[in-house]
Amino acid sequence: MQPVRKILIVGGGIAGLSAAIAARLGGVEVDLVEADSAWAAVGVGLTLQPSALRALAGLGVLDPILEQGFGYSGARVVDAEGRILADTTDGPRLAGPSYPSAAGVPRPALASILKARAAELGASARAGVTISGLTLGGQAVDVRFTDGERIRYDLVVGADGIYSSVRRMVFDFTLAPEFTGQGVWRFTTPRPAEVERAWLCRGGRSSAGLIPL
């Protein structure tokens, strides 16, 4: 197999940007395209578990993320009446002993940090453009873009979300996500002083989770 020297990443979200950073750290040339011309970070916040913190440390972005987010260790579980069912104050510190085991961070802040790091490392990014077709070869992929450009790559990474166009082009087009009947509603509110780690409040058919951001 020939070495991978140039890749295309389709999708400029957290996965795509993280892949771009990792590839540049490995010396690989990176093009990234994002269909949204505004390249907006949609969402409220994210919980970063121990493995995520370790991965972000490897990408060289963990310190600025913790500066804009909220690092914590442990969790509390309570029932609908507020009775404590479980209480921990630590967790696996996979990023290193000086780091917390988890963190909450606003999604726009995380996206901004990852964009800046990818640009710093020399990844080429274009917004408002995506792919319109792929031709798979034995050693390369010929890519057609929505702006008419055609480029050959050693590898294409599909990081374009739950309704991935890359997946539809490469695999069976009938494959699609199916709704499981479970939903989550998120919003941001001022943090109560006692919420310094993750809280899970268990009710009957519903639960509420509190994550400090």
Coordinates of C-alpha atoms in Angstrom, one line a residue:
M1 CA 0.0 0.0 0.0
Q2 CA 1.4 3.4 -0.9
P3 CA 1.9 6.0 1.8
V4 CA -0.9 8.5 2.4
R5 CA 0.4 12.0 1.6
K6 CA -2.7 14.0 0.8
I7 CA -6.2 13.6 2.2
L8 CA -9.6 15.2 1.9
I9 CA -11.8 15.7 5.0
V10 CA -15.5 16.3 4.2
G11 CA -17.1 18.1 7.2
G12 CA -15.7 20.8 9.4
G13 CA -17.3 19.8 12.7
I14 CA -15.4 18.5 15.7
A15 CA -14.6 15.1 14.1
G16 CA -13.4 16.7 10.9
L17 CA -11.3 19.3 12.5
S18 CA -9.7 16.8 14.9
A19 CA -8.9 14.5 12.0
A20 CA -7.3 17.5 10.2
I21 CA -5.1 18.4 13.2
A22 CA -4.0 14.8 13.7
A23 CA -3.2 14.4 10.0
R24 CA -1.1 17.6 9.9
L25 CA 0.8 16.5 13.1
G26 CA 1.6 13.3 11.1
G27 CA 2.9 15.3 8.2
V28 CA 0.0 14.7 5.8
E29 CA -1.3 17.4 3.5
V30 CA -4.9 18.2 4.3
D31 CA -7.8 19.7 2.4
L32 CA -11.0 20.2 4.4
V33 CA -14.4 21.3 3.0
E34 CA -17.5 22.3 4.9
A35 CA -20.9 22.7 3.2
D36 CA -22.1 25.4 5.5
S37 CA -20.8 28.7 4.1
A38 CA -21.2 30.3 7.6
W39 CA -19.3 27.3 9.2
A40 CA -21.5 27.7 12.3
A41 CA -21.0 25.6 15.4
V42 CA -24.6 24.5 16.2
G43 CA -25.4 23.3 19.7
V44 CA -25.1 24.2 23.4
G45 CA -22.3 22.3 25.1
L46 CA -20.4 19.1 25.1
T47 CA -19.3 16.7 27.8
L48 CA -15.7 15.6 27.3
Q49 CA -15.0 12.3 28.9
P50 CA -11.5 11.0 30.0
S51 CA -10.7 9.5 26.6
A52 CA -11.7 12.7 24.8
L53 CA -9.4 14.8 27.1
R54 CA -6.5 12.4 26.4
A55 CA -7.1 12.8 22.6
L56 CA -7.4 16.6 22.8
A57 CA -4.2 16.7 24.8
G58 CA -2.5 14.8 22.0
L59 CA -3.8 17.4 19.5
G60 CA -2.3 20.2 21.6
V61 CA -5.6 21.9 22.4
L62 CA -6.5 20.7 25.8
D63 CA -5.1 23.7 27.8
P64 CA -7.1 26.3 25.8
I65 CA -10.2 24.2 26.0
L66 CA -10.0 24.0 29.8
E67 CA -9.4 27.7 29.9
Q68 CA -12.8 28.3 28.2
G69 CA -14.6 25.3 29.7
F70 CA -15.0 23.7 33.1
G71 CA -12.9 20.8 34.2
Y72 CA -14.2 18.5 36.8
S73 CA -13.8 15.0 38.3
G74 CA -16.5 12.7 39.5
A75 CA -20.3 12.7 39.4
R76 CA -23.4 12.8 41.6
V77 CA -26.6 10.8 41.0
V78 CA -29.8 11.8 42.7
D79 CA -33.4 10.6 42.5
A80 CA -36.5 12.8 41.9
E81 CA -36.6 13.7 45.6
G82 CA -33.0 14.8 45.7
R83 CA -31.7 11.7 47.6
I84 CA -28.1 10.9 46.7
L85 CA -27.8 7.5 45.0
A86 CA -24.2 7.7 44.1
D87 CA -21.4 10.2 44.7
T88 CA -17.8 10.2 43.4
T89 CA -15.2 13.0 43.4
D90 CA -12.7 11.5 41.1
G91 CA -12.3 9.6 37.9
P92 CA -9.7 8.3 35.5
R93 CA -7.3 11.1 34.6
L94 CA -6.2 9.8 31.2
A95 CA -4.8 13.2 30.0
G96 CA -2.4 13.2 33.0
P97 CA -2.4 13.5 36.8
S98 CA -2.5 17.4 36.6
Y99 CA -5.7 17.4 34.5
P100 CA -9.3 16.7 35.5
S101 CA -11.0 13.5 34.4
A102 CA -13.7 15.3 32.4
A103 CA -14.9 18.7 31.3
G104 CA -17.8 20.6 30.0
V105 CA -17.2 23.1 27.2
P106 CA -19.5 25.3 25.0
R107 CA -19.5 23.9 21.5
P108 CA -18.7 27.2 19.8
A109 CA -15.6 27.6 22.0
L110 CA -14.4 24.1 21.2
A111 CA -15.0 24.6 17.5
S112 CA -13.1 27.9 17.5
I113 CA -10.1 26.4 19.2
L114 CA -10.0 23.4 16.8
K115 CA -10.3 25.7 13.8
A116 CA -7.4 27.9 15.0
R117 CA -5.2 24.8 15.6
A118 CA -5.9 23.3 12.2
A119 CA -5.1 26.6 10.5
E120 CA -1.9 27.0 12.6
L121 CA -0.7 23.6 11.4
G122 CA -1.4 24.4 7.7
A123 CA -4.6 22.6 6.9
S124 CA -6.4 24.1 3.9
A125 CA -10.1 24.7 4.6
R126 CA -13.0 25.9 2.4
A127 CA -16.5 26.7 3.5
G128 CA -19.5 26.7 1.3
V129 CA -18.2 23.8 -0.8
T130 CA -18.6 20.0 -0.5
I131 CA -18.3 17.0 -2.7
S132 CA -20.6 16.1 -5.6
G133 CA -19.1 12.7 -6.5
L134 CA -16.3 10.2 -5.8
T135 CA -14.5 7.8 -8.1
L136 CA -12.8 5.1 -6.2
G137 CA -9.5 3.7 -7.6
G138 CA -7.0 1.1 -6.5
Q139 CA -4.6 3.6 -4.9
A140 CA -6.5 6.9 -5.0
V141 CA -9.9 8.7 -5.0
D142 CA -10.9 11.2 -7.6
V143 CA -13.2 13.8 -6.1
R144 CA -15.6 16.2 -7.8
F145 CA -16.6 19.3 -5.8
T146 CA -19.8 21.4 -6.0
D147 CA -17.8 24.3 -7.4
G148 CA -16.7 22.2 -10.4
E149 CA -13.1 21.5 -9.2
R150 CA -11.7 18.0 -9.5
I151 CA -8.8 16.7 -7.3
R152 CA -7.2 13.3 -6.6
Y153 CA -6.5 12.2 -3.1
D154 CA -4.9 9.2 -1.4
L155 CA -7.7 9.1 1.2
V156 CA -11.1 10.7 1.8
V157 CA -12.5 11.0 5.3
G158 CA -16.3 11.4 5.7
A159 CA -16.9 13.5 8.8
D160 CA -20.1 15.1 7.4
G161 CA -22.6 14.1 10.1
I162 CA -25.4 11.7 10.6
Y163 CA -26.8 12.2 7.1
S164 CA -23.3 11.8 5.5
S165 CA -23.1 12.3 1.8
V166 CA -19.8 10.4 1.8
R167 CA -21.5 7.3 3.2
R168 CA -24.3 7.5 0.6
M169 CA -21.7 7.7 -2.2
V170 CA -19.5 4.8 -1.0
F171 CA -22.0 2.4 0.6
D172 CA -25.6 1.4 0.1
F173 CA -27.6 4.5 -0.4
T174 CA -30.5 3.0 1.5
L175 CA -28.5 3.0 4.8
A176 CA -29.9 5.7 6.9
P177 CA -30.3 6.6 10.6
E178 CA -33.4 5.4 12.3
F179 CA -35.2 7.2 15.2
T180 CA -35.1 5.2 18.4
G181 CA -37.7 7.1 20.2
Q182 CA -35.3 8.8 22.6
G183 CA -34.7 12.6 22.5
V184 CA -32.6 15.1 24.4
W185 CA -33.4 18.8 25.0
R186 CA -30.5 21.0 26.0
F187 CA -30.2 24.6 27.2
T188 CA -27.7 26.8 29.1
T189 CA -28.6 28.4 32.4
P190 CA -26.5 30.0 35.2
R191 CA -24.6 27.3 37.2
P192 CA -25.7 26.7 40.8
A193 CA -22.6 26.9 43.0
E194 CA -22.9 23.3 44.2
V195 CA -22.8 21.9 40.6
E196 CA -19.1 21.5 40.3
R197 CA -19.2 18.1 38.5
A198 CA -21.7 16.1 36.5
W199 CA -25.1 15.5 38.1
L200 CA -27.7 13.0 36.9
C201 CA -31.2 13.5 38.3
R202 CA -33.2 10.4 37.8
G203 CA -37.0 10.6 37.4
G204 CA -39.6 8.2 36.3
R205 CA -39.6 8.1 32.5
S206 CA -37.2 11.0 32.1
S207 CA -33.9 12.2 33.5
A208 CA -32.1 15.5 33.8
G209 CA -28.3 15.9 33.5
L210 CA -26.4 18.9 34.7
I211 CA -22.9 19.6 33.3
P212 CA -20.9 22.7 34.3
L213 CA -19.7 24.5 31.2

